[in-house]
Coordinates of C-alpha atoms and ligand atoms in Angstrom, one line a residue:
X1 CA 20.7 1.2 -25.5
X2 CA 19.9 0.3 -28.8
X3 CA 22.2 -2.3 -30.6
X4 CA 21.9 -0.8 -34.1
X5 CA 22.8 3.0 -32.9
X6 CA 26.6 2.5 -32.4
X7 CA 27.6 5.9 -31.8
X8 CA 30.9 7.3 -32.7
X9 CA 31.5 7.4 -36.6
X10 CA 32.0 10.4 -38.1
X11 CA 28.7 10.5 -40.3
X12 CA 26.6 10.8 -37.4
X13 CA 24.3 8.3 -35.5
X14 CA 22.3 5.8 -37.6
X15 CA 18.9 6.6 -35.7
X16 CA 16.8 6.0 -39.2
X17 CA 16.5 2.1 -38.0
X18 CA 13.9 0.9 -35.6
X19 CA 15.9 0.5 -32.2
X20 CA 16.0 -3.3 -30.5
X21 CA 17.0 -4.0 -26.7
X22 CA 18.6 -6.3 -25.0
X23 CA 15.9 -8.5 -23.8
X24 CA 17.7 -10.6 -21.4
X25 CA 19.5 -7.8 -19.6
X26 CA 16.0 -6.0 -19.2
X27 CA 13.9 -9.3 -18.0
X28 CA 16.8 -9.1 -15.4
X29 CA 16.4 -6.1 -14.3
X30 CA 13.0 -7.0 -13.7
X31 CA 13.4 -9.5 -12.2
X32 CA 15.4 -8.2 -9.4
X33 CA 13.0 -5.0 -9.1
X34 CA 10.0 -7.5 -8.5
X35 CA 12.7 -9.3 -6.0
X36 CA 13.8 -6.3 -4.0
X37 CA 9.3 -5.0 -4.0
X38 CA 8.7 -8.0 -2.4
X39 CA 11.6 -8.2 0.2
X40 CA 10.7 -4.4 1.1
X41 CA 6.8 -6.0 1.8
X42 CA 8.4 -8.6 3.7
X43 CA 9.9 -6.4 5.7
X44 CA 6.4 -4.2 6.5
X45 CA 5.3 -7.5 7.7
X46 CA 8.3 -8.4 9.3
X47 CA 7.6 -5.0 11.7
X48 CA 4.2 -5.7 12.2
X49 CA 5.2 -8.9 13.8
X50 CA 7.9 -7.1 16.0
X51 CA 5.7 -4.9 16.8
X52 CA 3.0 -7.3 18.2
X53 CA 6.4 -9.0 20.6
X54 CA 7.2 -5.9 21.9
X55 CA 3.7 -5.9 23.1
X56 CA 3.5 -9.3 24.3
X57 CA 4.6 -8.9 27.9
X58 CA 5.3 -12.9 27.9
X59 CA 7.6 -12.3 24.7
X60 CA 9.3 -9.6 26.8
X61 CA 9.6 -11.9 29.6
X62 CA 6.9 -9.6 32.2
X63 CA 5.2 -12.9 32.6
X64 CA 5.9 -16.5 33.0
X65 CA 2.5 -17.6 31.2
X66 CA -0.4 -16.2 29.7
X67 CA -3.5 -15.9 31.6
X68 CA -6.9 -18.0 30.2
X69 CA -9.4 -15.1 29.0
X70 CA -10.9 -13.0 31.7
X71 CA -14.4 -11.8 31.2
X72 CA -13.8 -7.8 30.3
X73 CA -14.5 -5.6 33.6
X74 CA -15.7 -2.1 32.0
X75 CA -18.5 -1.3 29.3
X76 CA -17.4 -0.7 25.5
X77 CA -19.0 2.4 24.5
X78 CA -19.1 2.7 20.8
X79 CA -21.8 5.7 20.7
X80 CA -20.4 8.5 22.4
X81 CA -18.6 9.7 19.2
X82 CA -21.6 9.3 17.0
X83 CA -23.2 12.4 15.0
X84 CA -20.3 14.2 15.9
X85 CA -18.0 16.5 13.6
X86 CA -14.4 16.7 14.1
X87 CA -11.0 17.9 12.1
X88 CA -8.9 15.6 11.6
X89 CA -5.5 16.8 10.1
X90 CA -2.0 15.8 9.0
X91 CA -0.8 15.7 12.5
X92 CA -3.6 14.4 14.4
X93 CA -2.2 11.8 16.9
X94 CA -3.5 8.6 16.0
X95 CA -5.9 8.7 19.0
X96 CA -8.2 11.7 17.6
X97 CA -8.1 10.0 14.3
X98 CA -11.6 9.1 12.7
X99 CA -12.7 5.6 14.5
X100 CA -12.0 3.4 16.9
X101 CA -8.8 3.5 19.3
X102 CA -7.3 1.0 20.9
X103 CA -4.8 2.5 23.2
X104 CA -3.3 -1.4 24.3
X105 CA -2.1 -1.7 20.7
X106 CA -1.9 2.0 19.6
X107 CA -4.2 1.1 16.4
X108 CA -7.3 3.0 15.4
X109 CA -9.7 0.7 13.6
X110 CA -12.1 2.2 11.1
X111 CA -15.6 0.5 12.5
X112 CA -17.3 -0.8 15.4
X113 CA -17.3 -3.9 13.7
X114 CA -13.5 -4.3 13.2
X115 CA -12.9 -2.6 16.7
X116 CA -15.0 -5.9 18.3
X117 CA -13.2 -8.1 16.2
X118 CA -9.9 -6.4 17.1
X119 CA -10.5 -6.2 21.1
X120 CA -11.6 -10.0 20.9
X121 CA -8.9 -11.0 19.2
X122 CA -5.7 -12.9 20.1
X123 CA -3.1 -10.4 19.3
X124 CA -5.0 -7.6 21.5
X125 CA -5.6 -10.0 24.3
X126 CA -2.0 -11.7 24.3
X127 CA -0.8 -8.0 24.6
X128 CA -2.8 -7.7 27.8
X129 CA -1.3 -11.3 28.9
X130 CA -4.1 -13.7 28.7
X131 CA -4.5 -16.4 25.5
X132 CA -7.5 -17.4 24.1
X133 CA -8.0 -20.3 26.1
X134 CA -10.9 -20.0 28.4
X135 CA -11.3 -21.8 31.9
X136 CA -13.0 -24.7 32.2
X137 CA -16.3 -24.2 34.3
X138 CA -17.3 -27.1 36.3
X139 CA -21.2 -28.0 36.6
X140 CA -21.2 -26.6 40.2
X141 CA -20.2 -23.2 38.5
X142 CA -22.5 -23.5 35.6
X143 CA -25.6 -23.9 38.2
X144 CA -24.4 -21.3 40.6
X145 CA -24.1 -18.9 37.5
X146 CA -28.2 -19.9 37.0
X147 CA -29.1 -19.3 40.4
X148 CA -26.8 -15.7 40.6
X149 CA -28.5 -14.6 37.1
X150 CA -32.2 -15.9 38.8
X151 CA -31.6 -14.2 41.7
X152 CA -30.7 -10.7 39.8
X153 CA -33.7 -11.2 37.4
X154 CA -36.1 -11.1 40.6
X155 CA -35.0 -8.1 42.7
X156 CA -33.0 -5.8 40.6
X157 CA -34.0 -3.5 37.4
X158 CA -34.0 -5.5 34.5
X159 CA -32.3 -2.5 32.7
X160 CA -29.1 -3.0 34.7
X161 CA -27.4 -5.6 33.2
X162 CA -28.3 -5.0 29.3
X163 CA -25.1 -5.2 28.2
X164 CA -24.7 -2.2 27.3
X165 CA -27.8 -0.3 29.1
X166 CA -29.5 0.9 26.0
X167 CA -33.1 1.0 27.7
X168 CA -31.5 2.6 30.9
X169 CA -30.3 5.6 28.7
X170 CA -32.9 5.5 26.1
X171 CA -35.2 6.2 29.6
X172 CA -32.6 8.8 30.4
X173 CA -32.9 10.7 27.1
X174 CA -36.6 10.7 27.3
X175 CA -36.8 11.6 31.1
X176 CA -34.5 14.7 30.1
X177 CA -36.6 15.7 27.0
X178 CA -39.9 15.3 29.6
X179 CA -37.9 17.8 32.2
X180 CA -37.1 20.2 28.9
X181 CA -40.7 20.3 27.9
X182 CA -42.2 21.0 31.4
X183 CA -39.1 23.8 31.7
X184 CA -40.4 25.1 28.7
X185 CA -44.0 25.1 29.5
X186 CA -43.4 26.7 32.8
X187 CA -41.5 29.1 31.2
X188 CA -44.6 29.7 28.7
X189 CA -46.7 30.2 31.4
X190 CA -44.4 32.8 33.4
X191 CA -43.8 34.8 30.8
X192 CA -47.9 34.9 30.0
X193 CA -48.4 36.0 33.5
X194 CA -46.0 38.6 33.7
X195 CA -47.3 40.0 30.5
X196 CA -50.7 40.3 32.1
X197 CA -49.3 41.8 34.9
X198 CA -47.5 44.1 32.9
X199 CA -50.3 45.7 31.1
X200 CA -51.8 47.0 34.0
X201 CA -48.8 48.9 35.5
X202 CA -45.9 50.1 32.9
X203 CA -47.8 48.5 29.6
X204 CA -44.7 48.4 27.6
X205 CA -44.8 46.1 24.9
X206 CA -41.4 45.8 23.9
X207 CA -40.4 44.9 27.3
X208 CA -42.8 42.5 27.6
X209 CA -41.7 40.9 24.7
X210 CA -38.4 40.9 25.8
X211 CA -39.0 39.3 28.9
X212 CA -41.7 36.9 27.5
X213 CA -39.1 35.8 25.0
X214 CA -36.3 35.2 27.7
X215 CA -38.5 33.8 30.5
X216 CA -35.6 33.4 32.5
X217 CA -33.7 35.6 34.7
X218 CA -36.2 38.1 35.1
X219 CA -36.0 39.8 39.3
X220 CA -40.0 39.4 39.3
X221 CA -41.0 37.3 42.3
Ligands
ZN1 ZN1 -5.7 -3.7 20.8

């Protein structure tokens, strides 16, 4: 592309001089590469926004008006996945991905922080046909709110309505670990006994080991 190399004479290309380009042709060129990179983003966005109509069952004309925000009617459980190991490859649906699914929106978000924001947010909830707008509550329904939460806080477990019942399955996991520990101790004790029994009649060691290691399962009654 140089202007100095004119090809063509008979002696050969002059390649000995330092080569020069044609400045304004290539600031063009640029110019229209930058142009074409940011029409192609434009375009990304342009799908994400599609994307969030064909969702919206008001945009798709399913419903005549959004609904004001409902107060959600099932627990979020964020835990049930944690400590665990899983292999995630090329062609993992986007639902066994690593994190958090959202099946309304077909997104996985990478945190239960982002996953909260995400199901709280206006473009989840306007897919599921409410806006952001909340009902106005009236002071009758304010006090009779008060008088339903006193009432609960009186006769029921207070471990019911944790939001998300921590304490009820932290008592779980303990009452479990309680069970395990008694099973085991029983289990101790069994095989103990059946070793003392043992020694008087057959006095076989390595069956008693055997069976004192199991503890379960022997027919001994
Ligand atoms: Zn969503």
């Amino acid at each position: 592309m140089g202007k100095s190399s004119a090809p063509g004479s008979a002696a050969g290309v002059d390649n000995t001089a330092r080569r020069t380009w044609d400045k304004e042709e290539f600031a063009e060129r640029a110019e229209k590469r930058e142009q074409e990179a940011a029409e192609a983003e434009e375009t990304a966005l342009d799908i994400k926004k599609r994307k969030r109509l064909e969702r919206d069952p008001l945009h798709q004309g399913l419903i005549v008006e959004r609904s004001n925000l409902k107060v959600r009617d099932y627990q979020i459980d964020l835990t049930s996945r944690v400590g665990r190991s899983q292999v995630i490859g090329l062609n993992t649906p986007l639902s066994q991905q690593a994190g958090y699914y959202c099946s309304v929106c077909d997104c996985v978000l990478r945190d239960s922080q982002s996953y909260l924001d995400h199901i709280n947010g206006k473009y989840h909830n306007r897919a599921l046909g409410m806006s952001m707008a909340v009902e106005k509550s009236t002071v009758e329904q304010v006090k009779a709110r008060l008088q339903q939460h006193k009432q609960k806080a009186s006769t029921s477990n207070p471990e019911e309505y944790l939001p998300d019942g921590i304490d009820r399955r932290i008592a779980e996991a303990e009452a479990a670990e309680e069970r395990e520990r008694a099973e085991r101790k029983r289990a101790k004790k069994e095989a103990k006994r059946a070793a003392e029994e043992g020694e008087g009649e057959e006095g076989d060691p390595d069956m008693m080991a055997m069976m004192g290691f199991g503890g379960f399962g022997t027919s001994r009654k």
